[in-house]
Coordinates of C-alpha atoms in Angstrom, one line a residue:
M271 CA 2.5 -1.0 13.9
K272 CA 0.5 -4.2 13.6
T273 CA 1.8 -7.0 11.3
R274 CA 0.1 -9.8 9.3
P275 CA 1.3 -12.9 7.7
L276 CA 2.6 -12.9 4.1
G277 CA 0.6 -15.8 2.9
R278 CA 1.9 -19.1 4.2
T279 CA 5.6 -18.1 3.9
G280 CA 6.2 -17.4 7.6
I281 CA 7.2 -13.8 6.8
E282 CA 5.3 -11.0 8.6
V283 CA 4.7 -7.6 7.1
S284 CA 3.4 -4.3 8.5
T285 CA -0.3 -3.5 7.8
L286 CA 0.9 -0.3 6.1
C287 CA 3.4 -0.6 3.2
L288 CA 5.5 2.3 1.8
G289 CA 4.9 2.7 -1.9
T290 CA 7.7 4.1 -4.0
M291 CA 6.3 4.9 -7.4
T292 CA 7.2 8.6 -7.1
F293 CA 10.8 7.9 -6.1
G294 CA 13.0 9.4 -8.8
S295 CA 10.3 11.6 -10.4
Q296 CA 8.1 13.6 -8.0
T297 CA 10.3 12.6 -5.0
S298 CA 14.0 13.3 -5.1
E299 CA 16.6 10.7 -4.0
A300 CA 17.3 12.6 -0.8
D301 CA 13.7 12.8 0.1
S302 CA 13.1 9.2 -0.8
H303 CA 15.9 8.1 1.5
A304 CA 14.4 10.3 4.3
Q305 CA 11.0 8.6 3.7
I306 CA 12.5 5.2 4.1
E307 CA 14.2 6.2 7.4
R308 CA 11.0 7.8 8.7
A309 CA 8.8 4.9 7.7
L310 CA 11.1 2.3 9.4
A311 CA 11.3 4.5 12.5
A312 CA 7.5 4.4 12.7
G313 CA 7.4 0.6 12.5
I314 CA 6.6 0.1 8.8
T315 CA 8.5 -3.0 7.7
F316 CA 7.2 -3.3 4.2
V317 CA 8.4 -1.4 1.1
D318 CA 7.0 -2.0 -2.4
T319 CA 8.5 -1.0 -5.8
A320 CA 8.6 -2.2 -9.4
E321 CA 11.2 -2.4 -12.2
M322 CA 9.1 0.1 -14.3
Y323 CA 8.9 2.8 -11.6
P324 CA 8.7 5.8 -11.3
V325 CA 5.4 6.6 -12.9
N326 CA 3.3 9.7 -13.8
P327 CA 4.5 9.3 -16.4
V328 CA 6.5 6.2 -17.2
R329 CA 9.5 7.2 -19.3
K330 CA 12.2 5.0 -20.9
E331 CA 14.9 7.2 -19.4
T332 CA 13.6 6.8 -15.8
V333 CA 12.5 3.1 -15.8
G334 CA 14.3 1.4 -12.9
R335 CA 15.1 4.7 -11.1
S336 CA 12.9 3.9 -8.1
E337 CA 14.7 0.6 -7.5
E338 CA 18.1 2.4 -7.9
I339 CA 17.1 4.9 -5.2
I340 CA 16.2 2.1 -2.8
G341 CA 19.4 0.4 -3.8
S342 CA 21.5 3.5 -2.9
W343 CA 19.9 3.5 0.5
N344 CA 20.6 -0.2 0.9
R345 CA 24.2 0.2 0.0
A346 CA 24.6 3.0 2.5
N347 CA 22.8 1.0 5.2
P348 CA 23.8 -2.6 4.6
A349 CA 23.2 -3.6 8.3
R350 CA 19.5 -2.5 7.9
R351 CA 18.5 -4.7 5.0
G352 CA 16.9 -7.1 7.3
D353 CA 14.8 -4.5 9.0
Y354 CA 12.1 -4.6 6.2
V355 CA 10.5 -6.8 3.7
L356 CA 11.2 -5.6 0.1
A357 CA 8.8 -6.3 -2.7
T358 CA 9.3 -5.6 -6.4
K359 CA 7.6 -6.5 -9.7
H360 CA 8.3 -8.0 -13.1
S361 CA 6.5 -6.0 -15.8
G362 CA 3.9 -7.8 -17.9
A363 CA 3.4 -8.0 -21.6
G364 CA 3.3 -4.6 -23.5
M365 CA 5.7 -2.6 -21.3
A366 CA 7.8 -1.4 -24.2
H367 CA 10.5 0.1 -21.9
C368 CA 11.2 -3.3 -20.3
R369 CA 12.5 -6.1 -22.6
D370 CA 10.7 -4.4 -25.5
G371 CA 7.3 -5.4 -24.2
A372 CA 8.0 -9.2 -24.0
P373 CA 5.5 -11.2 -21.9
I374 CA 6.5 -12.7 -18.6
S375 CA 8.0 -16.2 -19.2
G376 CA 10.5 -18.6 -17.9
Q377 CA 13.0 -17.0 -20.2
T378 CA 12.6 -13.4 -18.9
I379 CA 12.5 -14.1 -15.1
A380 CA 16.1 -14.8 -14.4
G381 CA 17.3 -11.7 -16.2
A382 CA 14.6 -9.5 -14.7
V383 CA 15.4 -10.7 -11.2
E384 CA 19.1 -10.0 -11.8
G385 CA 18.4 -6.5 -13.0
S386 CA 16.3 -5.7 -10.0
L387 CA 18.8 -7.2 -7.6
K388 CA 21.5 -5.0 -9.1
R389 CA 19.5 -1.9 -8.9
L390 CA 18.2 -2.6 -5.4
G391 CA 21.7 -3.3 -4.1
T392 CA 20.6 -6.5 -2.4
D393 CA 21.2 -10.2 -2.8
H394 CA 17.6 -11.2 -2.4
I395 CA 14.0 -9.9 -3.0
D396 CA 11.6 -10.8 -0.3
L397 CA 8.4 -10.7 -2.5
Y398 CA 8.7 -11.0 -6.2
Q399 CA 5.5 -10.1 -8.0
F400 CA 4.2 -10.3 -11.6
H401 CA 2.9 -6.8 -12.3
W402 CA 0.0 -7.8 -14.5
P403 CA -1.0 -11.0 -16.4
N404 CA 0.2 -11.5 -19.9
R405 CA -3.4 -12.3 -21.0
G406 CA -4.6 -8.9 -19.9
S407 CA -6.7 -7.9 -16.9
Y408 CA -10.0 -6.3 -15.9
M409 CA -8.0 -3.9 -13.7
F410 CA -7.1 -0.3 -14.7
R411 CA -10.8 0.6 -15.2
Q412 CA -11.3 -2.1 -17.8
N413 CA -13.7 -4.1 -15.6
W414 CA -16.8 -3.8 -17.7
R415 CA -15.2 -4.3 -21.1
Y416 CA -12.6 -7.0 -20.3
D417 CA -13.2 -9.9 -22.7
P418 CA -11.4 -13.2 -21.9
S419 CA -13.1 -15.1 -24.7
G420 CA -10.0 -15.0 -27.0
Q421 CA -7.8 -16.7 -24.4
D422 CA -6.3 -20.1 -25.0
A423 CA -6.5 -21.7 -21.5
G424 CA -4.0 -24.4 -22.4
S425 CA -1.4 -21.9 -23.5
V426 CA -2.0 -19.7 -20.4
L427 CA -1.5 -22.7 -18.1
E428 CA 1.6 -23.8 -20.0
N429 CA 3.1 -20.3 -19.5
M430 CA 2.2 -20.3 -15.8
T431 CA 4.0 -23.7 -15.4
D432 CA 7.0 -22.3 -17.3
C433 CA 7.1 -19.3 -15.0
L434 CA 6.7 -21.3 -11.8
E435 CA 9.6 -23.5 -12.7
A436 CA 11.7 -20.5 -13.3
L437 CA 10.6 -18.9 -10.1
Q438 CA 11.5 -22.1 -8.2
R439 CA 15.0 -21.9 -9.6
E440 CA 15.3 -18.4 -8.1
V441 CA 14.0 -19.6 -4.8
D442 CA 16.6 -22.4 -4.9
R443 CA 19.3 -19.8 -5.6
G444 CA 18.1 -17.7 -2.7
T445 CA 17.3 -14.6 -4.9
I446 CA 13.6 -14.5 -4.0
R447 CA 11.8 -15.6 -0.8
A448 CA 8.2 -15.4 -1.9
F449 CA 6.0 -15.0 -5.0
G450 CA 3.1 -12.7 -5.5
L451 CA 0.6 -11.5 -8.2
S452 CA -0.8 -8.1 -9.1
N453 CA -3.8 -7.0 -11.1
E454 CA -5.0 -10.6 -11.1
S455 CA -8.4 -12.3 -11.2
A456 CA -9.9 -15.0 -9.2
W457 CA -9.5 -17.6 -12.0
G458 CA -5.9 -16.6 -12.6
T459 CA -5.0 -16.7 -9.0
A460 CA -6.7 -20.1 -8.5
Q461 CA -4.7 -21.5 -11.4
W462 CA -1.4 -20.3 -10.0
L463 CA -2.3 -21.9 -6.7
R464 CA -3.4 -25.2 -8.3
L465 CA -0.2 -25.5 -10.3
A466 CA 1.9 -24.7 -7.3
E467 CA 0.1 -27.3 -5.2
A468 CA 0.9 -29.8 -8.0
G469 CA 4.5 -29.2 -7.4
Q470 CA 5.3 -26.8 -10.3
G471 CA 6.8 -24.0 -8.1
P472 CA 6.3 -21.5 -5.3
R473 CA 2.8 -20.9 -3.9
V474 CA 1.2 -17.5 -4.4
A475 CA 1.6 -15.5 -1.1
S476 CA -0.3 -12.3 -2.0
V477 CA -2.2 -10.3 -4.6
Q478 CA -1.6 -6.6 -5.2
N479 CA -4.8 -5.2 -6.7
E480 CA -6.4 -1.8 -6.5
Y481 CA -8.7 -1.4 -3.5
S482 CA -10.3 1.6 -1.7
L483 CA -13.6 3.1 -0.7
L484 CA -14.0 4.0 -4.4
C485 CA -12.8 0.7 -5.9
R486 CA -14.2 -2.4 -4.3
L487 CA -14.0 -5.1 -7.0
Y488 CA -12.0 -7.2 -4.6
D489 CA -15.1 -7.6 -2.3
T490 CA -16.5 -10.4 -4.5
D491 CA -14.8 -13.5 -5.8
M492 CA -11.3 -12.4 -4.8
A493 CA -12.3 -11.8 -1.2
E494 CA -13.4 -15.4 -0.9
L495 CA -10.3 -16.8 -2.5
S496 CA -8.1 -14.6 -0.4
V497 CA -9.6 -15.7 2.9
N498 CA -9.8 -19.4 2.1
E499 CA -6.4 -19.7 0.5
D500 CA -4.4 -17.4 2.8
V501 CA -3.5 -15.1 -0.1
G502 CA -3.8 -11.6 1.4
L503 CA -4.5 -8.4 -0.5
M504 CA -1.8 -5.7 -0.9
A505 CA -4.2 -2.8 -1.6
F506 CA -2.7 -0.2 -4.0
S507 CA -4.3 3.2 -4.3
P508 CA -6.2 2.9 -0.9
L509 CA -6.6 6.7 -1.1
A510 CA -8.0 6.3 -4.6
A511 CA -5.0 8.1 -6.2
G512 CA -5.6 11.0 -3.8
F513 CA -9.4 11.5 -4.5
L514 CA -10.2 10.4 -0.9
T515 CA -8.1 13.2 0.6
G516 CA -10.6 15.7 -0.8
K517 CA -7.8 17.7 -2.5
Y518 CA -9.5 17.5 -5.9
Q519 CA -13.0 18.6 -4.9
R520 CA -14.6 21.6 -6.4
G521 CA -12.3 21.6 -9.4
A522 CA -9.1 22.0 -7.4
V523 CA -5.8 20.7 -8.9
P524 CA -2.9 21.3 -6.5
E525 CA 0.4 22.0 -8.1
G526 CA 2.6 18.9 -8.3
S527 CA -0.3 16.6 -7.6
R528 CA -1.0 13.5 -9.7
M529 CA -4.0 15.2 -11.4
S530 CA -1.7 18.0 -12.5
L531 CA 0.4 15.4 -14.3
V532 CA -2.3 13.0 -15.4
P533 CA -5.5 15.1 -15.8
E534 CA -8.0 12.2 -16.3
M535 CA -6.3 10.2 -13.5
G536 CA -6.1 7.0 -15.6
G537 CA -9.8 7.0 -16.2
R538 CA -10.7 7.5 -12.5
K539 CA -12.1 11.1 -12.9
S540 CA -15.9 11.5 -13.2
E541 CA -18.7 13.4 -11.5
R542 CA -19.7 10.1 -9.8
V543 CA -16.4 10.0 -8.1
F544 CA -16.7 13.6 -6.7
D545 CA -20.2 12.9 -5.4
A546 CA -19.0 9.7 -3.6
V547 CA -15.9 11.5 -2.2
D548 CA -18.3 14.2 -0.8
A549 CA -20.2 11.5 1.1
Y550 CA -17.1 10.1 2.7
L551 CA -15.7 13.5 3.5
D552 CA -19.0 14.3 5.3
I553 CA -18.7 11.2 7.4
A554 CA -15.1 12.1 8.4
R555 CA -16.0 15.7 9.2
R556 CA -19.0 14.8 11.4
H557 CA -16.9 12.3 13.4
G558 CA -13.9 14.5 13.7
L559 CA -11.7 12.2 11.6
N560 CA -9.2 13.0 9.0
P561 CA -10.3 11.5 5.6
V562 CA -6.9 10.1 4.9
H563 CA -6.8 8.3 8.3
M564 CA -10.4 7.1 7.9
A565 CA -9.8 5.6 4.4
L566 CA -6.7 3.7 5.5
A567 CA -8.3 2.5 8.7
W568 CA -11.3 1.3 6.8
C569 CA -9.1 -0.8 4.6
Q570 CA -7.7 -2.5 7.7
T571 CA -11.2 -3.7 8.7
R572 CA -11.5 -5.9 5.6
P573 CA -11.2 -9.6 6.2
F574 CA -8.8 -10.2 3.3
M575 CA -6.5 -7.2 3.9
M576 CA -2.8 -7.9 4.4
S577 CA -1.3 -4.5 3.9
A578 CA -2.4 -1.2 2.4
I579 CA 0.2 0.5 0.1
F580 CA 0.4 4.2 0.3
G581 CA 2.6 6.7 -1.5
A582 CA 3.8 10.0 -0.3
T583 CA 5.3 12.6 -2.6
T584 CA 6.6 14.6 0.4
L585 CA 7.8 13.9 3.9
G586 CA 4.9 16.0 5.2
Q587 CA 2.4 13.6 3.5
L588 CA 4.2 10.6 5.0
D589 CA 4.1 12.2 8.5
H590 CA 0.4 12.8 8.0
V591 CA -0.3 9.2 7.1
L592 CA 1.8 7.9 10.1
A593 CA -0.1 10.2 12.5
G594 CA -3.3 8.1 11.9
A595 CA -1.7 4.7 11.7
D596 CA -3.3 3.4 14.9
L597 CA -6.8 4.7 14.2
T598 CA -9.7 2.2 14.8
L599 CA -13.1 3.1 13.4
S600 CA -16.2 2.9 15.5
D601 CA -19.1 0.7 14.5
E602 CA -21.1 3.9 13.9
V603 CA -18.6 5.1 11.4
L604 CA -18.4 1.7 9.7
D605 CA -22.2 1.6 9.4
E606 CA -22.2 5.1 7.8
I607 CA -19.5 4.1 5.3
A608 CA -21.6 1.1 4.3
R609 CA -24.6 3.3 3.7
A610 CA -22.6 5.8 1.7
H611 CA -21.3 2.9 -0.4
K612 CA -24.8 1.7 -1.1
A613 CA -25.9 5.3 -2.1
H614 CA -22.8 5.8 -4.3
P615 CA -21.9 2.4 -5.7
M616 CA -18.5 2.3 -7.2
P617 CA -15.9 1.4 -8.7
Y618 CA -15.3 4.3 -10.9

């Protein structure tokens, strides 16, 4: 498994990252532990979670359960904590089940870090991320109606400074090693970088935004920022929430799948999506490729990619992903993907 730098931190992470948002809901504790074991054995050294997980749906009674399941594995395997880089996230404003929806601030960070450390059964978090900006985001299919005109830039920057100072205290305590963002914009990321370089706190090492053959918002301003500032992308939903596997084509809804739990797939479902998926499935079929392997391998060709986060409800799904981990796409396949994207412009 190849590795890439986590920003300018000196930490290396595998180019595939095990996502855990089904741990404790669709995936049992025993199967979750087996997934961790299998992933580490295959060379994956990066595991991502969040204090609000599991999802589909998010429920008050299960918030924190994914971290707890990782924690029970850590407690059973204390000598192996150094075998992987562990990332988690502080929920943003509006998450009612975490601190009654309070925004991220210098006052919330210490308590949120302590809560995650306890659940994760560890004394440090390698990458601590802010799950989404307090000010809102164009992510989550809000890209064409996001309106930043009501923002007070001064207040936003004041909050960022407050947060960076609190993060620096955690770095000094040894509870976090690196800081990352999620669902962030180019302007927001640039401000976090500028304030850090002015000495306010730790420098942003990564951004976790949605990215796949069906969601390519990152190809514009964020791509340029990523490359020039060494802030790599942690791509979530690189299989487009399962659409790119082909399992939802022709009206199919497999039992236990995300669509069986969230019928509209968080706003992703549309006829345009199915047409685009057909185009990518056709490329994979004609070149003898599995569409899952092709989609993940394509992500690895992007100049800003640090690691692609994939989730597996079952061990069988995990094994299927791992079987294609070393795939390199030919120039012919990449050209056909580019033409398909032009014919079926997304995001959804």
